[in-house]
XYZ file of C-alpha atoms in Angstrom:
749
model
C 23.255 -14.678 -18.290
C 25.948 -12.179 -17.463
C 25.540 -9.824 -14.497
C 29.130 -8.504 -13.819
C 30.245 -8.575 -17.500
C 31.885 -10.750 -19.937
C 35.282 -10.713 -18.152
C 34.282 -11.021 -14.653
C 32.656 -14.314 -13.525
C 29.411 -14.148 -11.532
C 28.262 -16.150 -8.444
C 24.361 -16.418 -9.335
C 21.498 -17.578 -7.480
C 17.847 -17.127 -7.806
C 15.039 -16.312 -5.361
C 11.467 -17.065 -5.771
C 8.447 -15.658 -3.958
C 4.728 -15.545 -4.318
C 3.259 -13.187 -1.823
C -0.277 -14.489 -2.462
C 0.709 -18.015 -1.422
C 3.707 -17.875 0.950
C 5.448 -15.272 3.110
C 8.726 -17.308 2.634
C 11.135 -16.222 -0.111
C 12.670 -19.314 -1.407
C 16.268 -19.538 -2.784
C 18.356 -21.670 -5.000
C 21.976 -22.463 -4.204
C 24.677 -20.086 -5.400
C 26.693 -21.416 -8.493
C 30.137 -19.837 -8.224
C 32.244 -18.474 -11.153
C 29.658 -19.042 -13.873
C 27.990 -16.597 -16.044
C 25.596 -19.201 -17.496
C 24.596 -21.351 -14.510
C 21.945 -24.233 -14.518
C 19.861 -25.109 -11.544
C 17.953 -28.308 -11.046
C 15.952 -27.443 -7.915
C 12.246 -27.916 -7.233
C 10.095 -25.550 -5.240
C 6.465 -25.915 -4.224
C 3.712 -23.270 -3.691
C 0.146 -24.094 -2.509
C -2.018 -21.459 -4.282
C -5.569 -20.144 -4.269
C -6.735 -20.219 -7.942
C -9.276 -17.593 -7.384
C -6.662 -14.808 -6.810
C -4.076 -13.372 -8.983
C -1.053 -15.242 -8.482
C 2.344 -13.599 -9.521
C 5.560 -15.613 -9.322
C 8.586 -13.238 -8.634
C 11.915 -14.398 -9.663
C 15.143 -12.334 -8.859
C 18.575 -13.358 -10.074
C 21.362 -12.109 -7.733
C 25.230 -12.150 -8.004
C 26.638 -12.955 -4.656
C 29.158 -10.440 -3.259
C 30.993 -10.248 -0.015
C 29.593 -6.611 0.462
C 26.082 -6.666 -0.982
C 24.422 -9.000 -3.416
C 23.734 -7.330 -6.783
C 20.381 -7.652 -8.473
C 20.799 -8.746 -11.775
C 17.266 -9.406 -13.102
C 13.776 -9.167 -11.790
C 10.889 -11.214 -13.350
C 7.101 -11.119 -12.789
C 5.280 -14.244 -14.128
C 1.624 -14.780 -14.101
C 1.118 -18.492 -13.140
C -2.541 -18.376 -14.598
C -0.981 -19.001 -17.986
C -0.011 -22.418 -16.759
C -2.156 -25.512 -17.322
C -2.836 -27.701 -14.412
C -1.214 -31.232 -14.297
C 0.808 -30.115 -17.489
C 4.523 -29.757 -17.283
C 5.532 -26.625 -19.293
C 8.992 -25.124 -19.880
C 9.200 -21.261 -19.890
C 12.057 -19.380 -21.492
C 12.638 -15.730 -20.357
C 14.656 -13.761 -22.618
C 15.978 -11.038 -20.140
C 18.236 -8.786 -22.309
C 15.464 -7.005 -23.841
C -12.251 -11.790 -3.466
C -11.001 -11.979 0.399
C -9.013 -14.759 2.012
C -10.724 -16.142 5.201
C -9.043 -15.053 8.455
C -7.649 -17.682 10.991
C -6.625 -16.966 14.569
C -3.447 -18.928 15.460
C -2.825 -19.450 19.114
C 0.762 -20.823 19.679
C 1.285 -22.326 23.006
C 4.974 -22.752 24.012
C 5.735 -25.366 26.327
C 9.351 -26.257 25.834
C 12.283 -23.732 25.570
C 15.763 -24.313 24.340
C 17.827 -24.683 27.532
C 20.671 -22.438 26.202
C 18.482 -19.484 25.836
C 19.011 -17.081 28.594
C 17.075 -13.995 27.444
C 13.891 -13.181 25.920
C 12.993 -14.687 22.485
C 11.371 -13.194 19.598
C 9.044 -15.692 17.882
C 7.863 -14.389 14.381
C 5.109 -15.581 12.142
C 5.880 -13.458 8.813
C 2.764 -12.710 6.940
C 0.680 -12.650 10.145
C -0.986 -9.651 11.939
C 1.157 -8.816 14.977
C 3.827 -10.972 13.622
C 6.585 -10.221 16.194
C 5.892 -11.340 19.753
C 8.368 -11.703 22.723
C 8.566 -15.070 24.478
C 9.673 -14.404 27.985
C 12.179 -16.771 29.412
C 12.559 -15.217 32.910
C 11.880 -17.296 36.030
C 8.824 -15.226 36.805
C 7.203 -15.807 33.533
C 4.749 -18.803 33.102
C 6.236 -21.886 31.540
C 3.213 -22.170 29.289
C 2.864 -19.112 27.280
C 0.096 -18.551 24.544
C 0.770 -16.070 21.779
C -2.091 -15.093 19.381
C -1.574 -14.306 15.568
C -3.893 -13.751 12.931
C -3.241 -15.401 9.574
C -4.695 -15.879 6.118
C -5.578 -19.488 5.308
C -4.488 -18.984 1.749
C -0.860 -17.787 2.635
C 1.552 -19.996 4.328
C 3.564 -17.975 7.064
C 7.143 -18.477 7.777
C 8.243 -18.994 11.333
C 11.431 -17.462 12.893
C 13.009 -17.604 16.175
C 15.617 -15.004 17.374
C 17.204 -15.421 20.756
C 19.982 -13.336 22.545
C 20.278 -10.861 19.639
C 21.617 -13.556 17.292
C 20.484 -14.037 13.773
C 16.885 -15.160 13.372
C 16.528 -18.946 12.689
C 13.844 -20.232 10.244
C 11.774 -23.330 11.339
C 11.515 -26.325 9.186
C 8.147 -26.553 7.634
C 5.607 -28.891 9.225
C 4.134 -31.856 7.159
C 0.879 -30.023 6.698
C 0.372 -26.248 6.204
C -0.022 -24.395 9.372
C -2.757 -22.220 7.859
C -4.863 -25.382 7.463
C -4.107 -26.978 10.857
C -6.782 -27.662 13.285
C -6.467 -28.018 16.961
C -3.275 -29.986 17.271
C 0.301 -30.189 18.230
C 2.826 -29.333 15.742
C 6.611 -29.528 16.507
C 9.076 -27.149 14.896
C 12.750 -27.622 14.692
C 15.318 -24.787 14.355
C 18.680 -25.858 12.950
C 20.902 -23.782 15.337
C 19.053 -25.032 18.395
C 20.147 -28.198 20.134
C 16.636 -28.969 21.463
C 13.208 -28.410 19.915
C 10.606 -25.802 20.455
C 7.205 -27.506 20.968
C 4.461 -25.173 19.706
C 0.836 -26.277 20.149
C -1.044 -24.621 17.406
C -4.792 -23.963 17.584
C -6.481 -22.407 14.682
C -9.927 -20.791 14.806
C -11.582 -19.528 11.705
C -13.433 -16.284 11.588
C -16.559 -15.869 9.435
C -17.227 -13.384 6.817
C -20.011 -12.043 9.083
C -17.350 -10.691 11.376
C -15.829 -8.481 8.706
C -15.661 -4.914 9.265
C -14.392 -3.808 5.814
C -17.264 -3.346 3.262
C -16.299 -5.034 0.039
C -18.522 -3.490 -2.683
C -18.328 -1.001 -5.420
C -21.614 0.621 -4.630
C -22.318 3.369 -2.217
C -23.138 2.359 1.379
C -26.689 2.014 2.772
C -26.352 5.175 4.867
C -25.460 7.291 1.810
C -28.692 5.750 -0.068
C -30.778 6.685 2.874
C -29.290 10.239 2.956
C -30.222 10.615 -0.803
C -33.887 9.614 -0.147
C -34.242 12.388 2.296
C -32.093 15.060 0.245
C -34.174 14.521 -2.829
C -37.181 15.693 -0.834
C -35.162 18.924 -0.181
C -34.013 19.188 -3.679
C -37.578 18.677 -5.098
C -39.083 21.582 -3.142
C -35.996 23.829 -3.913
C -36.624 23.223 -7.620
C -40.169 24.023 -7.301
C -39.398 27.340 -5.765
C -36.540 28.215 -8.338
C -38.182 27.100 -11.399
C -41.601 28.398 -10.218
C -43.325 24.975 -10.683
C -47.040 24.363 -9.597
C -46.057 21.437 -7.550
C -42.971 19.624 -6.380
C -41.123 17.140 -8.638
C -41.402 13.409 -7.870
C -38.344 13.167 -5.515
C -37.088 9.933 -7.082
C -36.803 11.720 -10.352
C -35.089 14.880 -9.546
C -31.682 15.593 -11.037
C -28.613 15.081 -8.912
C -26.292 18.049 -8.642
C -22.886 18.141 -7.509
C -20.461 20.777 -6.517
C -16.875 19.992 -7.382
C -13.902 22.092 -6.023
C -10.346 22.429 -6.637
C -7.339 23.048 -4.194
C -5.383 26.174 -3.914
C -4.657 26.609 -0.198
C -6.233 29.713 1.559
C -7.284 30.916 -1.919
C -9.319 27.912 -2.549
C -10.888 28.110 0.853
C -11.825 31.877 0.554
C -13.019 31.453 -3.045
C -15.241 28.450 -2.057
C -17.002 30.499 0.751
C -17.887 33.146 -1.820
C -19.089 30.585 -4.339
C -21.356 28.870 -1.841
C -22.552 32.282 -0.666
C -23.511 32.884 -4.405
C -25.386 29.578 -4.684
C -27.091 30.379 -1.279
C -28.238 33.801 -2.450
C -29.887 32.070 -5.526
C -31.475 29.326 -3.616
C -29.314 26.633 -5.257
C -27.664 25.230 -2.054
C -30.743 23.161 -1.358
C -30.451 21.738 -4.942
C -27.116 20.302 -4.419
C -26.682 16.592 -3.217
C -22.878 16.436 -3.018
C -19.948 18.811 -2.288
C -16.561 17.384 -3.142
C -13.369 19.087 -2.117
C -9.680 18.747 -2.478
C -6.587 20.439 -0.739
C -7.445 23.922 0.418
C -11.333 23.519 -0.495
C -11.486 20.783 2.258
C -10.721 23.514 4.817
C -14.110 25.223 3.955
C -16.064 21.892 4.132
C -14.547 20.990 7.294
C -15.339 24.417 8.826
C -18.904 24.396 7.716
C -19.696 20.931 8.605
C -19.010 21.649 12.269
C -22.562 23.255 12.204
C -25.287 20.732 11.545
C -27.465 23.296 9.920
C -24.952 25.628 8.277
C -26.773 25.816 4.815
C -29.865 26.935 6.653
C -27.914 30.015 8.127
C -26.532 33.117 6.665
C -23.093 32.198 5.383
C -21.801 35.676 6.241
C -21.586 34.644 9.724
C -19.105 31.799 9.157
C -17.259 33.928 6.415
C -16.597 36.666 8.916
C -15.447 34.500 11.654
C -12.882 32.769 9.301
C -12.000 36.258 7.903
C -11.080 37.338 11.473
C -8.913 34.305 12.201
C -7.177 34.324 8.717
C -6.258 38.152 9.041
C -4.238 37.732 12.220
C -1.119 36.661 10.208
C 1.355 33.917 10.365
C 3.134 34.824 13.457
C 0.223 33.576 15.909
C 0.563 30.118 14.101
C 4.078 29.739 15.699
C 3.864 31.248 19.045
C 5.233 29.434 22.161
C 1.816 28.354 23.280
C 0.804 27.025 19.976
C 4.259 25.113 19.606
C 3.667 23.448 22.945
C 0.092 22.504 21.915
C 1.386 20.932 18.540
C 3.986 18.874 20.408
C 1.337 17.728 22.976
C -1.166 16.698 20.540
C 1.403 14.819 18.330
C 2.374 13.013 21.469
C -1.064 12.026 22.257
C -1.802 10.797 18.648
C 1.113 8.604 19.125
C -0.076 7.485 22.542
C -3.339 6.637 21.030
C -1.403 4.092 18.682
C -1.620 5.828 15.464
C 1.671 6.090 13.323
C 3.396 9.495 13.425
C 3.747 11.498 10.230
C 5.415 14.922 9.998
C 2.377 16.125 8.066
C 0.313 15.694 11.170
C 1.867 19.027 12.383
C 0.594 20.797 9.349
C -2.932 19.748 10.089
C -2.558 21.355 13.473
C -1.297 24.636 12.004
C -4.249 24.786 9.531
C -6.462 24.154 12.373
C -5.170 27.162 14.339
C -5.332 29.372 10.997
C -9.055 28.710 10.364
C -10.522 28.035 13.818
C -8.259 30.104 16.087
C -8.811 27.210 18.638
C -8.503 23.526 19.190
C -11.053 21.546 17.192
C -11.916 18.214 18.650
C -14.458 17.215 15.768
C -14.095 14.019 13.948
C -15.277 12.997 10.546
C -18.028 10.789 11.877
C -19.456 13.838 13.944
C -20.433 15.210 10.600
C -23.127 12.510 10.146
C -25.411 14.845 12.281
C -25.134 17.460 9.406
C -26.674 15.130 6.987
C -28.882 13.147 9.169
C -32.123 14.651 7.769
C -30.819 15.482 4.333
C -30.553 19.105 5.475
C -27.115 19.620 3.854
C -25.244 18.308 0.905
C -23.147 15.186 1.588
C -19.391 16.293 1.927
C -16.761 14.210 0.243
C -13.085 14.855 0.906
C -10.395 13.287 -1.190
C -6.746 12.103 -0.977
C -4.674 9.831 -2.991
C -2.567 6.821 -1.950
C 1.166 6.724 -2.629
C 3.217 3.604 -2.656
C 6.457 1.922 -3.793
C 6.799 0.881 -7.445
C 7.754 -2.652 -8.420
C 11.499 -1.794 -7.876
C 11.138 -0.113 -4.450
C 11.257 3.494 -5.192
C 8.377 5.678 -4.158
C 5.363 5.686 -6.635
C 1.621 6.235 -6.478
C -1.580 4.910 -8.362
C -2.212 6.850 -11.544
C 0.322 7.646 -14.012
C 1.907 11.130 -14.102
C 5.333 12.671 -14.712
C 6.709 14.513 -11.796
C 10.203 15.778 -11.367
C 11.490 13.523 -14.338
C 9.875 10.334 -12.972
C 6.533 8.340 -13.411
C 4.458 8.461 -10.479
C 0.867 6.881 -9.898
C -2.044 7.593 -7.540
C -5.128 5.814 -6.237
C -7.909 8.086 -5.146
C -9.330 7.617 -1.551
C -12.588 9.329 -0.717
C -13.770 10.458 2.908
C -17.544 10.903 3.960
C -19.053 11.145 7.201
C -20.170 7.449 6.710
C -17.059 5.732 5.524
C -13.482 6.039 4.027
C -12.208 3.899 1.185
C -10.948 3.158 -2.246
C -13.553 2.990 -5.168
C -10.732 1.257 -7.193
C -10.694 -1.677 -4.878
C -14.245 -1.461 -3.653
C -12.998 -1.574 -0.090
C -14.305 0.776 2.701
C -14.434 1.169 6.350
C -16.732 3.170 8.869
C -15.416 6.794 9.053
C -15.000 6.129 12.923
C -12.691 3.180 12.342
C -10.466 4.804 9.733
C -6.878 4.516 11.197
C -7.540 1.337 13.212
C -5.666 -1.764 12.605
C -7.299 -4.199 10.125
C -6.238 -7.623 8.732
C -8.279 -9.484 6.062
C -11.286 -7.212 6.722
C -11.337 -7.753 10.409
C -11.003 -5.074 12.869
C -8.128 -6.367 14.961
C -7.182 -3.393 17.204
C -9.567 -0.187 17.379
C -7.979 3.019 17.897
C -9.563 6.472 18.715
C -10.814 8.014 15.686
C -8.536 10.462 13.951
C -9.506 14.262 14.457
C -10.497 16.328 11.325
C -7.579 18.566 12.270
C -5.106 15.858 11.534
C -7.046 14.819 8.345
C -6.809 18.532 7.169
C -2.975 18.032 6.924
C -3.464 14.793 4.960
C -6.039 16.340 2.522
C -3.868 19.404 1.813
C -0.345 18.065 2.213
C 0.673 19.432 -1.350
C 0.387 22.773 0.562
C 2.981 21.679 3.336
C 5.818 22.849 0.993
C 4.426 26.511 1.603
C 3.979 25.844 5.312
C 7.600 24.610 5.453
C 8.670 28.017 4.168
C 6.759 29.521 7.128
C 8.520 27.123 9.380
C 11.826 28.139 8.083
C 10.997 31.740 8.695
C 10.529 30.931 12.326
C 13.054 28.177 12.955
C 15.792 28.644 10.119
C 15.719 25.051 9.246
C 13.808 23.108 6.324
C 13.480 19.413 5.575
C 15.685 18.095 2.981
C 14.228 16.993 -0.485
C 15.627 14.666 -3.155
C 14.438 13.822 -6.736
C 11.636 11.510 -7.356
C 13.233 8.794 -9.848
C 11.365 5.727 -11.390
C 12.850 2.598 -13.094
C 12.709 1.074 -16.513
C 10.281 -1.850 -16.969
C 9.872 -3.729 -20.073
C 7.707 -6.673 -21.321
C 9.351 -9.775 -22.459
C 6.452 -12.167 -22.874
C 2.992 -11.505 -23.859
C -0.315 -13.447 -24.881
C -3.818 -12.519 -26.105
C -5.605 -13.225 -22.848
C -6.751 -10.161 -21.376
C -7.126 -11.768 -17.844
C -3.311 -12.511 -17.672
C -0.484 -10.250 -17.238
C 2.694 -9.959 -19.571
C 5.724 -11.375 -17.942
C 7.872 -8.279 -16.916
C 11.527 -7.539 -16.282
C 12.985 -4.726 -14.299
C 16.255 -3.224 -15.242
C 19.086 -4.029 -12.745
C 20.366 -0.312 -12.586
C 17.012 0.626 -10.965
C 18.279 -0.327 -7.511
C 20.882 2.380 -7.775
C 18.291 5.151 -8.250
C 17.540 7.489 -5.343
C 14.240 7.030 -3.302
C 11.556 9.658 -2.774
C 12.429 12.190 -0.072
C 14.393 11.253 2.902
C 11.663 12.266 5.355
C 8.716 12.374 2.915
C 7.131 15.188 4.999
C 3.917 15.444 3.013
C 2.886 11.630 3.375
C 0.528 10.669 6.058
C 1.094 7.177 7.289
C -2.252 5.395 8.326
C -2.737 1.603 8.897
C -3.831 -0.143 5.899
C -7.465 -1.334 6.068
C -7.135 -3.314 3.108
C -4.073 -5.262 4.460
C -4.127 -9.102 3.919
C -6.549 -8.978 0.856
C -5.374 -10.272 -2.435
C -6.662 -9.460 -5.914
C -9.185 -11.707 -7.887
C -7.461 -13.405 -10.775
C -9.688 -11.460 -13.309
C -8.874 -8.080 -11.623
C -7.381 -6.747 -14.876
C -10.957 -6.992 -16.304
C -12.126 -4.246 -14.192
C -11.980 -0.713 -15.730
C -10.750 0.665 -12.567
C -7.165 -0.868 -13.172
C -4.868 0.252 -15.924
C -2.929 -2.934 -16.875
C -2.548 -2.098 -20.511
C 0.768 -0.416 -19.862
C 3.561 -2.640 -18.563
C 5.079 0.413 -16.795
C 1.932 1.249 -14.877
C 1.809 -0.089 -10.944
C -1.530 -1.902 -11.822
C 0.525 -4.438 -13.889
C 2.266 -5.505 -10.655
C -0.560 -7.070 -8.374
C 1.885 -8.048 -5.673
C 2.883 -4.421 -5.204
C -0.614 -2.879 -4.956
C -2.226 -1.413 -1.980
C -3.354 -4.489 -0.173
C 0.073 -5.848 0.263
C 1.058 -2.833 2.419
C 1.104 -2.564 6.271
C 0.284 1.221 6.004
C -1.243 3.596 3.520
C 0.757 6.615 2.360
C -1.987 9.271 1.838
C -1.210 12.525 0.240
C -3.087 15.513 -1.125
C -5.238 14.542 -4.177
C -3.703 17.689 -6.027
C -0.681 15.394 -6.746
C -2.905 13.688 -9.307
C -5.011 16.529 -10.685
C -6.406 19.567 -9.010
C -9.999 18.936 -8.940
C -12.259 16.619 -6.714
C -14.173 15.055 -9.735
C -13.520 11.394 -9.255
C -16.060 10.763 -6.422
C -19.067 12.147 -8.329
C -18.116 10.307 -11.471
C -18.607 7.089 -9.892
C -21.525 5.323 -11.691
C -23.496 4.573 -8.474
C -23.860 8.121 -7.597
C -25.770 9.076 -11.030
C -24.737 12.564 -10.913
C -26.545 14.691 -13.548
C -25.069 18.127 -13.260
C -21.591 19.137 -11.999
C -20.905 22.686 -10.909
C -17.044 22.726 -11.218
C -15.645 25.480 -8.997
C -12.006 26.207 -9.841
C -9.552 28.247 -7.797
C -6.608 26.759 -9.668
C -3.754 29.249 -10.632
C -3.389 27.754 -14.131
C -3.140 29.848 -17.036
C -5.187 27.382 -18.895
C -8.569 27.598 -17.230
C -9.834 24.423 -18.718
C -6.636 22.442 -17.602
C -8.485 20.339 -14.898
C -11.145 19.450 -17.176
C -8.708 18.104 -19.722
C -7.213 16.077 -16.958
C -10.619 14.722 -15.786
C -11.477 13.806 -19.292
C -8.247 11.733 -19.633
C -9.022 10.145 -16.086
C -12.590 9.166 -17.415
C -11.235 7.888 -20.731
C -8.866 5.362 -19.112
C -11.617 4.037 -16.987
C -14.370 4.243 -19.518
C -16.484 6.625 -17.273
C -18.953 8.911 -19.015
C -17.862 12.454 -19.559
C -18.390 15.221 -21.978
C -16.497 14.592 -25.152
C -15.038 18.136 -25.538
C -12.694 19.286 -28.280
C -10.617 21.685 -25.993
C -8.651 22.893 -28.928
C -11.678 25.093 -30.037
C -11.034 27.222 -27.045
C -7.363 27.829 -27.571
C -6.737 31.612 -28.343
C -10.027 32.584 -27.054
C -10.443 35.267 -24.215
C -11.294 33.550 -20.761
C -15.046 33.323 -19.853
C -16.662 33.562 -16.488
C -18.498 30.200 -17.268
C -18.173 27.295 -19.595
C -20.877 24.646 -20.232
C -20.071 21.246 -21.620
C -22.813 18.682 -22.674
C -22.356 15.533 -24.640
C -25.636 15.163 -26.357
C -24.646 11.743 -27.714
C -23.935 10.319 -24.340
C -26.903 10.954 -21.895
C -24.997 9.215 -19.076
C -22.284 12.045 -19.084
C -22.885 14.736 -16.681
C -23.583 18.282 -17.851
C -20.539 20.304 -16.511
C -20.905 23.973 -15.663
C -17.317 25.268 -15.076
C -16.477 28.484 -13.180
C -12.816 29.440 -13.500
C -11.112 31.968 -11.045
C -11.249 34.938 -13.307
C -12.115 38.729 -12.994
C -13.881 39.759 -16.176
C -17.071 41.664 -15.618
C -16.628 42.097 -11.824
C -14.205 44.919 -12.032
C -16.892 46.938 -13.677
C -20.053 45.624 -11.976
C -20.456 45.378 -8.011
C -23.531 43.035 -8.656
C -25.246 41.450 -11.661
C -26.443 44.391 -13.893
C -25.315 47.077 -11.301
C -22.296 49.096 -12.572
C -19.668 50.636 -10.278
C -19.863 54.198 -9.618
C -17.047 56.349 -8.134
C -13.396 55.492 -7.414
C -14.264 53.679 -4.250
C -16.365 51.120 -5.983
C -13.970 50.723 -8.873
C -11.142 50.230 -6.485
C -13.108 47.394 -4.836
C -13.372 45.810 -8.379
C -9.601 45.482 -8.591
C -9.044 41.936 -7.637
C -5.757 40.277 -9.082
C -6.225 36.533 -9.743
C -3.605 36.047 -12.374
C -0.192 37.769 -11.646
C 2.665 36.820 -9.431
C 2.281 40.011 -7.410
C -1.219 38.831 -6.496
C -1.988 38.501 -2.829
C -3.626 35.223 -3.583
C -0.723 33.174 -4.795
C -0.695 29.758 -3.237
C 2.289 30.591 -0.930
C 0.261 33.034 1.169
C -1.493 31.306 4.053
C -3.017 34.330 5.523
C -4.864 37.402 3.978
C -5.662 40.883 5.417
C -9.454 41.307 6.038
C -9.984 43.535 2.881
C -8.164 41.106 0.690
C -10.068 37.996 2.040
C -13.465 39.949 1.334
C -12.574 40.888 -2.169
C -12.035 37.356 -3.096
C -15.207 36.299 -1.487
C -17.146 38.980 -3.274
C -15.545 38.049 -6.711
C -16.394 34.385 -6.562
C -19.878 35.086 -5.186
C -20.420 37.613 -8.108
C -19.274 35.048 -10.991
C -21.704 32.562 -9.670
C -24.638 34.942 -9.356
C -23.851 36.595 -12.748
C -24.299 33.386 -14.525
C -27.376 31.860 -12.857
C -29.065 31.282 -16.185
C -26.259 28.828 -17.112
C -26.912 26.899 -13.989
C -30.756 26.853 -14.603
C -30.369 25.917 -18.243
C -28.214 22.916 -17.147
C -30.925 21.818 -14.699
C -33.546 22.140 -17.257
C -31.660 19.999 -19.749
C -31.006 17.520 -16.980
C -34.584 17.368 -16.313
C -35.494 16.926 -19.965
C -33.192 13.919 -19.973
C -35.332 12.314 -17.116
C -38.564 13.076 -18.922
C -39.494 16.121 -16.895
C -39.758 18.535 -19.724
C -43.520 18.752 -19.688
C -43.824 19.637 -16.006
C -46.275 22.780 -15.673
C -45.025 26.087 -14.642
């Protein structure tokens, strides 16, 4: 093994870690001046066989300045056989753990310590705690830590600003200790520190994280009420003699794209069109992404919004959005932003620069402070009177080598990134991929191993708006630069090379992976990472089951995919790094494609600026193929070279589980000649009203524009309203075919 090269001699050592078993990183001795060293050392890990345990081995070359990483290996120990000694040769050139509460009572301190000490249990919640050594402090001090019984913590002591000392391990694992006195010794301390450890186990009944891939009980109760509304709406639309059996009515969802103010404005028009046709009461879900979340957030402030004339809400937003950008950065507004950011920090939430963008969006669409929270929107669905809103984001995290990555594969700025979808409803927030959800009112609070450790005030919707539409923050930065003359710095997103050096035929085990040593020299993602919202991780402390790769929600077939590194996935992080779901693909399809929601018809409302009006559907099809989710099998090449359409309908007759998709792109085809379906425009004024540019760079609707003049706003509302109304037959036809699938074709009219 050569790290420096064939001429220079290396001083090599190996570190071993298994985060699912121990927080401690173990280390061999360093062998000087040898490029082919041999170590004969033994290390022990106590492991839980029900979780995915990956041994990480790092080979370093010791250096006076900084040790160089030569090789990094990831080895799945489930390939080993119990009680059988095995030799592994690596060719390098090519459910939830139970929570324990540990109370540490300190009754004897080193006499040479004059100031406060820092006692750390690495791997615990609240791992750093101060031990006061002042005369006024109690001699007997009790500190409380939360640990996993399956992961052995590492105990460190730091006094007088000196280097932290690691305690010698006790005879039995601390995590399995009962009420007893355990004495720890520190090599650099003349005396010992006596720690009396009292371990209290917490039951699964106390868990506040819902571990399940199904939808929650509250959503199921909502659907029962909503189906009653849908049944009567379908009777009216389809002119049926009697309502359909509520349990058999088709489930229709509206799926919206992002696009900043354009998406918000266009969505208002689309919903107005659906309302005029009576279809708002047929919809069970409305999912939104980026700019379209602004529309949902605004509407769901009113518990009965869909029962009222949408023109009222549209005119109020139009008035605010037409005020221009200067009002967003006036002195009073800047003071307000500063005050709210300070208050969020005082509440205990991590600060993220993107929080300010949420407040700017709040001012742009409401024109005033909005104190509403996500859980407040439960009132708007309490009787099934409105569709259930689902907001989306994706989680970004660091890749196996430490550079910034996220959960699903995509090339962005010459590097590979990954995303994991997170959904927000008035009931809960969570990751369908992991089957982990928390109540909406507790999102942002501190959790460990599924237990609510520290409850914080619920995050306001205004801050969530910044999170949900953070991809738009680049444009908000331009506005900020216009006012302040300064702009945050950006750097490239770079990845690292990963290769597989050992494989087997067992799908439940992972290949042994090696990371190239030059990866550590690559630049990290953005200095300030302004578009990332940091939130306490409610999955913290959980570990993956040893059969996790058998789940279709994980992509472990590629060794370059983050899912192939279980020790680097979301549950291992202290905080989440949530960003606009548009970084993945620009449509909020994933929530309605979950099998437990049984969506039959999807109205895809696109406000995307892509020249290819079917791009988001292609992305969705790829997403579904990876996860084995039902979706229409469409040959998109058939549409190449065709002129755009106002509506596309896709159905997979061979797969009845795939939803029927009715797709509305943002186009101006017949609207320029017709002011209403079947009503031609007359005179110059009406023809002028039909001139809505939604395709060129000179359009007022380009994503960089946050505000619109009143007439520009209204034109886009009218266009998207018309496009829906003009294609009502396509919606009705899709509903009828969905009913046929459910055996309702013979219902008398």
